[in-house]
Structures are given as C-alpha cells and as structure tokens.
Amino acid sequence: MTQHATSHLRRFVMTTAAALSIAVASQAQAQETEYTLRLHHFFPASAPVHQEYFIPWKEAIEEESNGRIEVQLYPSMQLGGTPPSLYDQAKDGQVDIIWTVLGYNSGRFPKAEVFDLPFLPTSGAATSQAAHEYAMTHMQDELEGVHPIAVHTHSPGALHTKETRIASLEDIEGLKMRGPSRLVNRYLAKLGAEPIGMPVAQALEALSRGVLDGTVIPFEAITAMGLADITTEHTIFSGDRALYTTMMIVAMNQDKYDALPDDLQAVIDAHSGSREAYQIGQIMDHADHRQILAIQSGEQPGTITRLESEETARWQAVGQEVVDDWIAEADAKGLDGQALYDSATQLVNEYTR
C-alpha cells in the first residue's frame, strides 16, 4: 500500500470513529431522563382506563420526548393519601399528575357540579368532550394551580344493588346507597334512599359489611372495583340520557409544567385536551359494553332491569327538582346557574349529535 493510500485510510478510520462517537454520545444524551413525572390515581391497575389510556399515554410521552421524560404510574393510591386528597397532591406538588373525581371535594368546584345533575349525560365519550370544553370555558379560576390535561366524565352511571331489584321509584326507598358527590347524594335522598357519600374504592368493603345496599357507578367499574359478585341487580333507564355522571380530571402541577422547556411542554400539549377526554370516555363506554354483555350472557351473575319511558319520566321529574335547587344555589353564590346549566346541556347535545 502506498504512503498516500495509507494516509487516506487513516483519515477514513479516524473520521468514521469520530462520527460513530458523536452518534453514540447523541443517542446517550437523547435517552437521558431529565424529568420524572409521577402520576397518581385511585383506580386499580386492572381498570380499563389505567390499562388502555394511562399506559399508552405514558409510552407516548416517553417516546416523543426521546426519553427525556419518564412517566411513573402509581394506581391504587400507592403514594399515600385518600382519593379526595389527590387534587391537592397535584396542586401542592406532592405528586406531578393526578386523576380524580372533582366531586370528592364537596363544594370546592361549584361550576363542575353541573355535570353531576340527573339526566344530563349521554355517552361517556360525548359528555367527556362537553365537560372538557365547559371546564376550559368556565372553570379556569377553579382550576388555578394545576395544568389540566383532560377534564372528562365517566360513562353513564347506573344503579347497582346487592339484592333488591329496582323496577320502580318505590323500590329504592330506604336503601343505603353509596354516592360520589354532594348532588348525586341529594338526588338519592329525594328518591327516598339513604345516601352515603364515599369514594368508589371503599364501596366493596362497605357492601360486604352491610353498610351499603347498593351503589351508583358506571358498569365499567363493577369488575375493576371487585363488585361483580356482590352487586347483581342493575337498573338502567330509557332514552339517551343517563341517570348521572360526574366530572373527573387528569391534572398536572402547574409549576412542574412551567419548568419544562418549550419542546417538552409541546409533547405534553400534544397529549392534552378534548381528544384525550374523548379517548377516556370512549374507553369507559367500551368497558361498559363489555360488562353489560358479560352479565347478559351469563358470564357474570346478575340481572339488568331497563325502566320503560313512563317510569323513567318519574325519575326525571325528581331529578328536575335537584336541577332547580342547584340553579338557585349557584345564583346565591354569585354564579349564573341557569347559564351554566344551559351551556353544559348545549355542549352535551352538540357532542352527542
């Protein structure tokens, strides 16, 4: 080999080695975690939203940030506290992201309560989109201190009892029923039941000990919360309006979000908003459908009773009393209750169409 060829080969090897070294260094830098986000919620890891939404959400954030963000998932209150404390855990920076029910903090989010009103919701997907737009329009003051990723509702709520078949308004009288929020409990009381407020995670023990006769939850939560073998009587209603729902939120600590560089904020933003609310609601709707089919097919024990339109109208009439009371209360607090109710109803109608 000539001296010129040897020199050329040496330069080629050195250039290649340098390029390889830069590539390896760049890859290592890209994979270095700069920010860890701890996401805390009260549902079990087996819940459909955890499996089908939060795990893919985590993976998408990590991939699109090129490994600079790591999302750690903590279901079942693994980081401590209670479901009602989750919102403040995010607001105060104890954790970075939470998923919770706003109604667990009674009276704290008065504008959110409109989505707790009887016979407002339709599907989880449509009502969740309505809830997100409503919150972004009307609730910025109530949500100060957190960065909303998705505001949504759960899928249609129904009645689930241990032994009593509810086929008419009279059948619920005297039953001890778990409710998730102030307004749902008020409605249960007007129906003649004895409402007991508690997070859904406590329902199994309370039902097993006889503290409760039943609960209101969406069908998707029955298996997730271990209630399939204990609540075997289920009641749903005619028409496209569900008995109730409640507003939920996936929220990030505002300071943690603000501390991210612009490109990583953009990654979070790409997985925030109405589309995310829709996805969560749709996952719950699909899980409802699977649960209903499992009961109807005999795969799981139970009977589903659907109230006819005339009987449903009796329940709706009682529900209207709760609506009227809430509007008057909101007005007394300086809010325009009728305008907020009309806005929520219009949005649900629009997204349902």
mmCIF file of C-alpha atoms in Angstrom:
data_model
loop_
_atom_site.group_PDB
_atom_site.id
_atom_site.type_symbol
_atom_site.label_atom_id
_atom_site.label_comp_id
_atom_site.label_asym_id
_atom_site.label_seq_id
_atom_site.Cartn_x
_atom_site.Cartn_y
_atom_site.Cartn_z
ATOM 1 C CA MET A 1 0.000 0.000 0.000
ATOM 2 C CA THR A 2 1.397 3.416 -0.913
ATOM 3 C CA GLN A 3 2.009 6.151 1.634
ATOM 4 C CA HIS A 4 -0.848 8.177 0.109
ATOM 5 C CA ALA A 5 -3.265 5.260 0.393
ATOM 6 C CA THR A 6 -2.190 4.598 3.959
ATOM 7 C CA SER A 7 -2.762 8.232 4.893
ATOM 8 C CA HIS A 8 -6.191 8.187 3.222
ATOM 9 C CA LEU A 9 -7.179 5.021 5.088
ATOM 10 C CA ARG A 10 -6.041 6.509 8.388
ATOM 11 C CA ARG A 11 -8.148 9.640 7.814
ATOM 12 C CA PHE A 12 -11.160 7.478 6.872
ATOM 13 C CA VAL A 13 -10.856 5.394 10.034
ATOM 14 C CA MET A 14 -10.468 8.484 12.232
ATOM 15 C CA THR A 15 -13.430 10.231 10.603
ATOM 16 C CA THR A 16 -15.611 7.162 10.914
ATOM 17 C CA ALA A 17 -14.641 6.670 14.551
ATOM 18 C CA ALA A 18 -15.385 10.313 15.312
ATOM 19 C CA ALA A 19 -18.765 10.129 13.627
ATOM 20 C CA LEU A 20 -19.605 6.935 15.499
ATOM 21 C CA SER A 21 -18.542 8.518 18.777
ATOM 22 C CA ILE A 22 -20.771 11.545 18.129
ATOM 23 C CA ALA A 23 -23.706 9.282 17.239
ATOM 24 C CA VAL A 24 -23.287 7.203 20.385
ATOM 25 C CA ALA A 25 -22.973 10.326 22.519
ATOM 26 C CA SER A 26 -26.067 11.860 20.903
ATOM 27 C CA GLN A 27 -28.048 8.692 21.468
ATOM 28 C CA ALA A 28 -26.979 8.538 25.100
ATOM 29 C CA GLN A 29 -27.901 12.179 25.562
ATOM 30 C CA ALA A 30 -31.282 11.623 23.925
ATOM 31 C CA GLN A 31 -32.050 8.697 26.218
ATOM 32 C CA GLU A 32 -31.039 10.510 29.411
ATOM 33 C CA THR A 33 -34.080 11.197 31.586
ATOM 34 C CA GLU A 34 -34.290 14.864 32.525
ATOM 35 C CA TYR A 35 -37.762 14.947 34.041
ATOM 36 C CA THR A 36 -39.669 12.324 36.004
ATOM 37 C CA LEU A 37 -43.436 12.724 36.266
ATOM 38 C CA ARG A 38 -45.246 10.686 38.926
ATOM 39 C CA LEU A 39 -48.889 10.050 38.004
ATOM 40 C CA HIS A 40 -51.078 9.070 40.955
ATOM 41 C CA HIS A 41 -54.697 7.852 40.973
ATOM 42 C CA PHE A 42 -57.141 5.743 42.989
ATOM 43 C CA PHE A 43 -58.297 3.138 40.472
ATOM 44 C CA PRO A 44 -56.615 -0.298 40.460
ATOM 45 C CA ALA A 45 -54.046 -1.159 37.810
ATOM 46 C CA SER A 46 -56.554 -3.554 36.256
ATOM 47 C CA ALA A 47 -59.026 -0.745 35.475
ATOM 48 C CA PRO A 48 -59.664 -0.157 31.754
ATOM 49 C CA VAL A 49 -58.575 3.492 31.854
ATOM 50 C CA HIS A 50 -55.274 2.566 33.503
ATOM 51 C CA GLN A 51 -54.574 -0.251 31.041
ATOM 52 C CA GLU A 52 -55.914 1.309 27.864
ATOM 53 C CA TYR A 53 -55.267 5.009 28.426
ATOM 54 C CA PHE A 54 -52.589 5.767 31.011
ATOM 55 C CA ILE A 55 -50.110 3.090 29.953
ATOM 56 C CA PRO A 56 -50.258 4.157 26.264
ATOM 57 C CA TRP A 57 -50.185 7.826 27.366
ATOM 58 C CA LYS A 58 -47.032 7.180 29.378
ATOM 59 C CA GLU A 59 -45.397 5.351 26.475
ATOM 60 C CA ALA A 60 -46.262 8.100 24.002
ATOM 61 C CA ILE A 61 -44.866 10.844 26.262
ATOM 62 C CA GLU A 62 -41.636 8.933 26.805
ATOM 63 C CA GLU A 63 -41.195 8.096 23.132
ATOM 64 C CA GLU A 64 -41.990 11.557 21.788
ATOM 65 C CA SER A 65 -39.727 13.206 24.364
ATOM 66 C CA ASN A 66 -36.963 10.873 23.169
ATOM 67 C CA GLY A 67 -36.617 9.516 26.683
ATOM 68 C CA ARG A 68 -36.131 12.909 28.325
ATOM 69 C CA ILE A 69 -39.419 12.479 30.236
ATOM 70 C CA GLU A 70 -40.163 9.395 32.293
ATOM 71 C CA VAL A 71 -43.735 8.885 33.477
ATOM 72 C CA GLN A 72 -44.145 6.676 36.536
ATOM 73 C CA LEU A 73 -47.655 5.307 37.164
ATOM 74 C CA TYR A 74 -48.955 4.806 40.702
ATOM 75 C CA PRO A 75 -52.510 3.370 40.772
ATOM 76 C CA SER A 76 -54.488 2.392 43.889
ATOM 77 C CA MET A 77 -53.237 5.383 45.934
ATOM 78 C CA GLN A 78 -49.769 3.809 46.143
ATOM 79 C CA LEU A 79 -48.177 7.141 47.093
ATOM 80 C CA GLY A 80 -50.491 7.571 50.056
ATOM 81 C CA GLY A 81 -53.413 9.777 50.943
ATOM 82 C CA THR A 82 -57.056 9.339 50.016
ATOM 83 C CA PRO A 83 -58.924 9.923 46.728
ATOM 84 C CA PRO A 84 -60.245 13.323 47.944
ATOM 85 C CA SER A 85 -56.644 14.429 48.621
ATOM 86 C CA LEU A 86 -55.445 13.751 45.078
ATOM 87 C CA TYR A 87 -56.287 17.164 43.667
ATOM 88 C CA ASP A 88 -54.235 18.943 46.340
ATOM 89 C CA GLN A 89 -51.399 16.457 45.883
ATOM 90 C CA ALA A 90 -51.031 17.815 42.346
ATOM 91 C CA LYS A 91 -51.716 21.438 43.224
ATOM 92 C CA ASP A 92 -49.200 21.408 46.103
ATOM 93 C CA GLY A 93 -46.569 19.483 44.138
ATOM 94 C CA GLN A 94 -46.558 16.339 46.267
ATOM 95 C CA VAL A 95 -47.007 14.436 43.004
ATOM 96 C CA ASP A 96 -46.791 15.660 39.429
ATOM 97 C CA ILE A 97 -50.008 14.378 37.810
ATOM 98 C CA ILE A 98 -53.252 13.048 39.277
ATOM 99 C CA TRP A 99 -56.523 11.537 38.101
ATOM 100 C CA THR A 100 -59.500 12.081 40.383
ATOM 101 C CA VAL A 101 -63.183 12.954 40.780
ATOM 102 C CA LEU A 102 -63.730 16.659 41.436
ATOM 103 C CA GLY A 103 -66.904 15.912 43.377
ATOM 104 C CA TYR A 104 -64.884 14.145 46.064
ATOM 105 C CA ASN A 105 -64.036 17.669 47.284
ATOM 106 C CA SER A 106 -67.580 18.676 48.216
ATOM 107 C CA GLY A 107 -68.448 22.286 47.399
ATOM 108 C CA ARG A 108 -64.957 23.163 46.188
ATOM 109 C CA PHE A 109 -65.748 23.167 42.475
ATOM 110 C CA PRO A 110 -69.266 24.625 42.263
ATOM 111 C CA LYS A 111 -69.175 25.098 38.487
ATOM 112 C CA ALA A 112 -68.177 21.458 37.981
ATOM 113 C CA GLU A 113 -71.268 20.296 39.866
ATOM 114 C CA VAL A 114 -73.496 20.939 36.856
ATOM 115 C CA PHE A 115 -72.217 17.658 35.379
ATOM 116 C CA ASP A 116 -73.431 15.808 38.487
ATOM 117 C CA LEU A 117 -77.038 16.785 37.790
ATOM 118 C CA PRO A 118 -79.504 13.982 36.992
ATOM 119 C CA PHE A 119 -80.161 13.002 33.384
ATOM 120 C CA LEU A 120 -77.655 15.475 31.893
ATOM 121 C CA PRO A 121 -75.181 12.984 30.361
ATOM 122 C CA THR A 122 -75.336 10.764 27.311
ATOM 123 C CA SER A 123 -72.325 8.591 26.399
ATOM 124 C CA GLY A 124 -69.014 8.847 28.192
ATOM 125 C CA ALA A 125 -67.235 9.975 25.002
ATOM 126 C CA ALA A 126 -69.691 12.748 24.116
ATOM 127 C CA THR A 127 -70.181 14.003 27.669
ATOM 128 C CA SER A 128 -66.416 13.991 28.280
ATOM 129 C CA GLN A 129 -65.792 16.272 25.316
ATOM 130 C CA ALA A 130 -68.556 18.550 26.570
ATOM 131 C CA ALA A 131 -67.030 18.555 30.061
ATOM 132 C CA HIS A 132 -63.584 19.484 28.775
ATOM 133 C CA GLU A 133 -64.853 22.401 26.692
ATOM 134 C CA TYR A 134 -67.089 23.549 29.546
ATOM 135 C CA ALA A 135 -64.179 23.466 32.012
ATOM 136 C CA MET A 136 -61.842 25.366 29.696
ATOM 137 C CA THR A 137 -64.543 27.988 29.150
ATOM 138 C CA HIS A 138 -65.986 28.396 32.647
ATOM 139 C CA MET A 139 -63.619 26.889 35.227
ATOM 140 C CA GLN A 140 -60.198 28.470 34.744
ATOM 141 C CA ASP A 141 -60.493 30.186 38.139
ATOM 142 C CA GLU A 142 -61.468 26.996 39.968
ATOM 143 C CA LEU A 143 -58.588 25.062 38.389
ATOM 144 C CA GLU A 144 -55.888 27.619 39.152
ATOM 145 C CA GLY A 145 -52.691 25.925 40.321
ATOM 146 C CA VAL A 146 -52.980 22.883 38.098
ATOM 147 C CA HIS A 147 -52.489 22.394 34.374
ATOM 148 C CA PRO A 148 -55.475 20.384 33.040
ATOM 149 C CA ILE A 149 -54.512 17.543 30.737
ATOM 150 C CA ALA A 150 -58.060 16.260 30.311
ATOM 151 C CA VAL A 151 -61.324 17.099 32.009
ATOM 152 C CA HIS A 152 -63.883 14.388 31.388
ATOM 153 C CA THR A 153 -66.767 12.429 32.874
ATOM 154 C CA HIS A 154 -67.193 8.743 33.446
ATOM 155 C CA SER A 155 -69.528 6.681 31.317
ATOM 156 C CA PRO A 156 -73.275 6.567 32.108
ATOM 157 C CA GLY A 157 -73.958 5.956 35.779
ATOM 158 C CA ALA A 158 -76.489 3.299 36.765
ATOM 159 C CA LEU A 159 -77.964 1.700 39.892
ATOM 160 C CA HIS A 160 -76.345 -1.475 41.257
ATOM 161 C CA THR A 161 -77.672 -3.279 44.340
ATOM 162 C CA LYS A 162 -76.897 -6.450 46.279
ATOM 163 C CA GLU A 163 -80.351 -7.996 46.473
ATOM 164 C CA THR A 164 -83.116 -5.504 45.736
ATOM 165 C CA ARG A 165 -84.372 -5.319 42.178
ATOM 166 C CA ILE A 166 -85.194 -1.675 41.396
ATOM 167 C CA ALA A 167 -88.036 -1.664 38.876
ATOM 168 C CA SER A 168 -89.841 1.454 40.102
ATOM 169 C CA LEU A 169 -89.255 4.615 42.076
ATOM 170 C CA GLU A 170 -90.702 2.987 45.181
ATOM 171 C CA ASP A 171 -88.106 0.189 45.156
ATOM 172 C CA ILE A 172 -85.212 2.466 46.094
ATOM 173 C CA GLU A 173 -86.919 3.854 49.196
ATOM 174 C CA GLY A 174 -84.910 3.190 52.339
ATOM 175 C CA LEU A 175 -81.935 1.615 50.572
ATOM 176 C CA LYS A 176 -78.490 2.675 51.759
ATOM 177 C CA MET A 177 -76.856 3.819 48.529
ATOM 178 C CA ARG A 178 -73.291 4.986 48.016
ATOM 179 C CA GLY A 179 -72.967 8.192 46.021
ATOM 180 C CA PRO A 180 -69.858 10.004 44.726
ATOM 181 C CA SER A 181 -70.796 13.652 45.216
ATOM 182 C CA ARG A 182 -72.981 16.158 47.004
ATOM 183 C CA LEU A 183 -75.566 16.490 44.244
ATOM 184 C CA VAL A 184 -75.807 12.792 43.464
ATOM 185 C CA ASN A 185 -76.385 12.168 47.160
ATOM 186 C CA ARG A 186 -79.027 14.888 47.227
ATOM 187 C CA TYR A 187 -80.800 13.213 44.324
ATOM 188 C CA LEU A 188 -80.654 9.819 46.047
ATOM 189 C CA ALA A 189 -82.206 11.384 49.152
ATOM 190 C CA LYS A 190 -85.024 12.925 47.094
ATOM 191 C CA LEU A 191 -85.671 9.492 45.610
ATOM 192 C CA GLY A 192 -86.189 8.149 49.127
ATOM 193 C CA ALA A 193 -82.870 6.347 49.525
ATOM 194 C CA GLU A 194 -80.395 6.854 52.357
ATOM 195 C CA PRO A 195 -77.319 8.326 50.643
ATOM 196 C CA ILE A 196 -73.846 7.540 51.975
ATOM 197 C CA GLY A 197 -71.004 9.516 50.395
ATOM 198 C CA MET A 198 -67.718 7.719 49.844
ATOM 199 C CA PRO A 199 -65.118 7.141 47.110
ATOM 200 C CA VAL A 200 -65.888 4.131 44.952
ATOM 201 C CA ALA A 201 -62.724 2.386 46.159
ATOM 202 C CA GLN A 202 -64.385 1.927 49.575
ATOM 203 C CA ALA A 203 -67.628 0.507 48.186
ATOM 204 C CA LEU A 204 -66.636 -3.170 48.160
ATOM 205 C CA GLU A 205 -65.867 -3.309 51.876
ATOM 206 C CA ALA A 206 -68.975 -1.283 52.730
ATOM 207 C CA LEU A 207 -71.205 -3.555 50.642
ATOM 208 C CA SER A 208 -69.619 -6.686 52.092
ATOM 209 C CA ARG A 209 -70.171 -5.470 55.668
ATOM 210 C CA GLY A 210 -73.770 -4.469 55.016
ATOM 211 C CA VAL A 211 -73.084 -0.757 55.424
ATOM 212 C CA LEU A 212 -74.476 -0.317 51.891
ATOM 213 C CA ASP A 213 -77.315 -1.928 49.978
ATOM 214 C CA GLY A 214 -76.047 -0.637 46.686
ATOM 215 C CA THR A 215 -74.100 1.992 44.785
ATOM 216 C CA VAL A 216 -74.306 4.232 41.758
ATOM 217 C CA ILE A 217 -71.392 3.717 39.374
ATOM 218 C CA PRO A 218 -70.870 3.076 35.669
ATOM 219 C CA PHE A 219 -70.878 -0.552 34.564
ATOM 220 C CA GLU A 220 -67.160 -0.444 33.724
ATOM 221 C CA ALA A 221 -66.271 -0.014 37.403
ATOM 222 C CA ILE A 222 -68.048 -3.186 38.536
ATOM 223 C CA THR A 223 -65.236 -5.575 37.651
ATOM 224 C CA ALA A 224 -62.463 -3.037 38.255
ATOM 225 C CA MET A 225 -63.660 -2.498 41.817
ATOM 226 C CA GLY A 226 -64.407 -6.159 42.526
ATOM 227 C CA LEU A 227 -68.182 -5.718 42.720
ATOM 228 C CA ALA A 228 -69.278 -8.226 40.056
ATOM 229 C CA ASP A 229 -70.221 -10.961 42.514
ATOM 230 C CA ILE A 230 -71.845 -8.750 45.123
ATOM 231 C CA THR A 231 -73.943 -6.224 43.171
ATOM 232 C CA THR A 232 -76.044 -8.445 40.945
ATOM 233 C CA GLU A 233 -79.118 -6.271 40.378
ATOM 234 C CA HIS A 234 -78.598 -3.463 37.855
ATOM 235 C CA THR A 235 -81.027 -0.748 36.736
ATOM 236 C CA ILE A 236 -80.777 1.467 33.648
ATOM 237 C CA PHE A 237 -83.193 3.932 32.040
ATOM 238 C CA SER A 238 -84.982 4.521 28.753
ATOM 239 C CA GLY A 239 -83.839 7.229 26.366
ATOM 240 C CA ASP A 240 -80.403 8.604 25.586
ATOM 241 C CA ARG A 241 -79.884 10.322 28.961
ATOM 242 C CA ALA A 242 -78.132 8.518 31.794
ATOM 243 C CA LEU A 243 -79.051 8.706 35.466
ATOM 244 C CA TYR A 244 -75.929 10.718 36.306
ATOM 245 C CA THR A 245 -72.219 11.134 35.788
ATOM 246 C CA THR A 246 -69.549 13.233 37.497
ATOM 247 C CA MET A 247 -66.671 15.401 36.369
ATOM 248 C CA MET A 248 -63.168 13.936 36.579
ATOM 249 C CA ILE A 249 -59.783 15.451 35.813
ATOM 250 C CA VAL A 250 -56.278 14.471 34.787
ATOM 251 C CA ALA A 251 -54.228 17.404 36.061
ATOM 252 C CA MET A 252 -50.550 18.294 36.289
ATOM 253 C CA ASN A 253 -48.858 20.512 38.850
ATOM 254 C CA GLN A 254 -48.655 23.942 37.207
ATOM 255 C CA ASP A 255 -45.090 24.683 38.365
ATOM 256 C CA LYS A 256 -43.888 21.307 37.089
ATOM 257 C CA TYR A 257 -45.424 22.008 33.683
ATOM 258 C CA ASP A 258 -43.979 25.542 33.602
ATOM 259 C CA ALA A 259 -40.497 24.174 34.411
ATOM 260 C CA LEU A 260 -40.453 22.033 31.264
ATOM 261 C CA PRO A 261 -38.667 23.505 28.236
ATOM 262 C CA ASP A 262 -40.892 24.552 25.357
ATOM 263 C CA ASP A 263 -40.291 21.419 23.315
ATOM 264 C CA LEU A 264 -41.287 19.143 26.200
ATOM 265 C CA GLN A 265 -44.313 21.269 27.029
ATOM 266 C CA ALA A 266 -45.289 20.696 23.404
ATOM 267 C CA VAL A 267 -45.100 16.928 23.981
ATOM 268 C CA ILE A 268 -47.481 17.214 26.949
ATOM 269 C CA ASP A 269 -49.746 19.560 24.987
ATOM 270 C CA ALA A 270 -49.924 17.091 22.095
ATOM 271 C CA HIS A 271 -51.470 14.615 24.534
ATOM 272 C CA SER A 272 -53.830 17.011 26.306
ATOM 273 C CA GLY A 273 -57.219 18.444 25.510
ATOM 274 C CA SER A 274 -60.608 17.416 24.192
ATOM 275 C CA ARG A 275 -59.234 14.476 22.210
ATOM 276 C CA GLU A 276 -57.820 12.943 25.386
ATOM 277 C CA ALA A 277 -61.139 13.474 27.181
ATOM 278 C CA TYR A 278 -62.888 11.727 24.301
ATOM 279 C CA GLN A 279 -60.472 8.785 24.463
ATOM 280 C CA ILE A 280 -61.015 8.278 28.196
ATOM 281 C CA GLY A 281 -64.783 8.493 27.804
ATOM 282 C CA GLN A 282 -64.726 6.091 24.874
ATOM 283 C CA ILE A 283 -62.618 3.557 26.792
ATOM 284 C CA MET A 284 -65.176 3.676 29.598
ATOM 285 C CA ASP A 285 -68.054 3.295 27.131
ATOM 286 C CA HIS A 286 -66.446 0.219 25.587
ATOM 287 C CA ALA A 287 -65.754 -1.239 29.023
ATOM 288 C CA ASP A 288 -69.409 -0.636 29.947
ATOM 289 C CA HIS A 289 -70.471 -2.553 26.850
ATOM 290 C CA ARG A 290 -68.216 -5.493 27.706
ATOM 291 C CA GLN A 291 -69.560 -5.609 31.251
ATOM 292 C CA ILE A 292 -73.182 -5.477 30.129
ATOM 293 C CA LEU A 293 -72.576 -8.284 27.619
ATOM 294 C CA ALA A 294 -70.902 -10.376 30.326
ATOM 295 C CA ILE A 295 -73.997 -10.047 32.540
ATOM 296 C CA GLN A 296 -76.469 -10.638 29.715
ATOM 297 C CA SER A 297 -74.592 -13.720 28.520
ATOM 298 C CA GLY A 298 -74.378 -15.238 31.993
ATOM 299 C CA GLU A 299 -70.593 -14.970 32.078
ATOM 300 C CA GLN A 300 -71.073 -12.869 35.214
ATOM 301 C CA PRO A 301 -74.019 -13.127 37.616
ATOM 302 C CA GLY A 302 -76.744 -10.554 37.585
ATOM 303 C CA THR A 303 -79.901 -9.134 36.058
ATOM 304 C CA ILE A 304 -80.248 -5.855 34.167
ATOM 305 C CA THR A 305 -83.595 -4.072 34.505
ATOM 306 C CA ARG A 306 -84.376 -1.339 31.990
ATOM 307 C CA LEU A 307 -87.099 1.056 33.100
ATOM 308 C CA GLU A 308 -89.659 1.961 30.463
ATOM 309 C CA SER A 309 -90.118 5.568 29.367
ATOM 310 C CA GLU A 310 -93.114 6.260 31.617
ATOM 311 C CA GLU A 311 -91.255 5.060 34.716
ATOM 312 C CA THR A 312 -88.080 6.845 33.615
ATOM 313 C CA ALA A 313 -90.077 10.088 33.422
ATOM 314 C CA ARG A 314 -90.908 9.765 37.140
ATOM 315 C CA TRP A 315 -87.190 9.639 37.991
ATOM 316 C CA GLN A 316 -86.510 12.564 35.659
ATOM 317 C CA ALA A 317 -89.178 14.657 37.383
ATOM 318 C CA VAL A 318 -87.422 14.188 40.725
ATOM 319 C CA GLY A 319 -84.141 14.973 39.003
ATOM 320 C CA GLN A 320 -85.550 18.286 37.777
ATOM 321 C CA GLU A 321 -86.106 19.288 41.402
ATOM 322 C CA VAL A 322 -82.365 18.815 42.011
ATOM 323 C CA VAL A 323 -81.574 20.879 38.904
ATOM 324 C CA ASP A 324 -83.819 23.718 40.058
ATOM 325 C CA ASP A 325 -82.324 23.661 43.557
ATOM 326 C CA TRP A 326 -78.770 23.765 42.159
ATOM 327 C CA ILE A 327 -79.524 26.704 39.874
ATOM 328 C CA ALA A 328 -80.924 28.652 42.838
ATOM 329 C CA GLU A 329 -77.866 27.774 44.958
ATOM 330 C CA ALA A 330 -75.477 28.788 42.172
ATOM 331 C CA ASP A 331 -77.268 32.122 41.812
ATOM 332 C CA ALA A 332 -76.937 32.680 45.557
ATOM 333 C CA LYS A 333 -73.164 32.172 45.214
ATOM 334 C CA GLY A 334 -72.981 34.853 42.531
ATOM 335 C CA LEU A 335 -72.893 32.389 39.641
ATOM 336 C CA ASP A 336 -75.391 32.367 36.790
ATOM 337 C CA GLY A 337 -76.736 28.890 37.431
ATOM 338 C CA GLN A 338 -79.138 28.796 34.528
ATOM 339 C CA ALA A 339 -76.459 29.940 32.079
ATOM 340 C CA LEU A 340 -74.014 27.297 33.314
ATOM 341 C CA TYR A 341 -76.661 24.576 33.113
ATOM 342 C CA ASP A 342 -77.692 25.705 29.626
ATOM 343 C CA SER A 343 -74.054 25.746 28.494
ATOM 344 C CA ALA A 344 -73.424 22.221 29.778
ATOM 345 C CA THR A 345 -76.643 20.918 28.242
ATOM 346 C CA GLN A 346 -75.922 22.554 24.892
ATOM 347 C CA LEU A 347 -72.410 21.137 24.780
ATOM 348 C CA VAL A 348 -73.614 17.628 25.630
ATOM 349 C CA ASN A 349 -76.228 17.917 22.882
ATOM 350 C CA GLU A 350 -73.665 19.147 20.345
ATOM 351 C CA TYR A 351 -71.121 16.432 21.015
ATOM 352 C CA THR A 352 -73.812 13.761 21.176
ATOM 353 C CA ARG A 353 -75.033 14.736 17.699
#
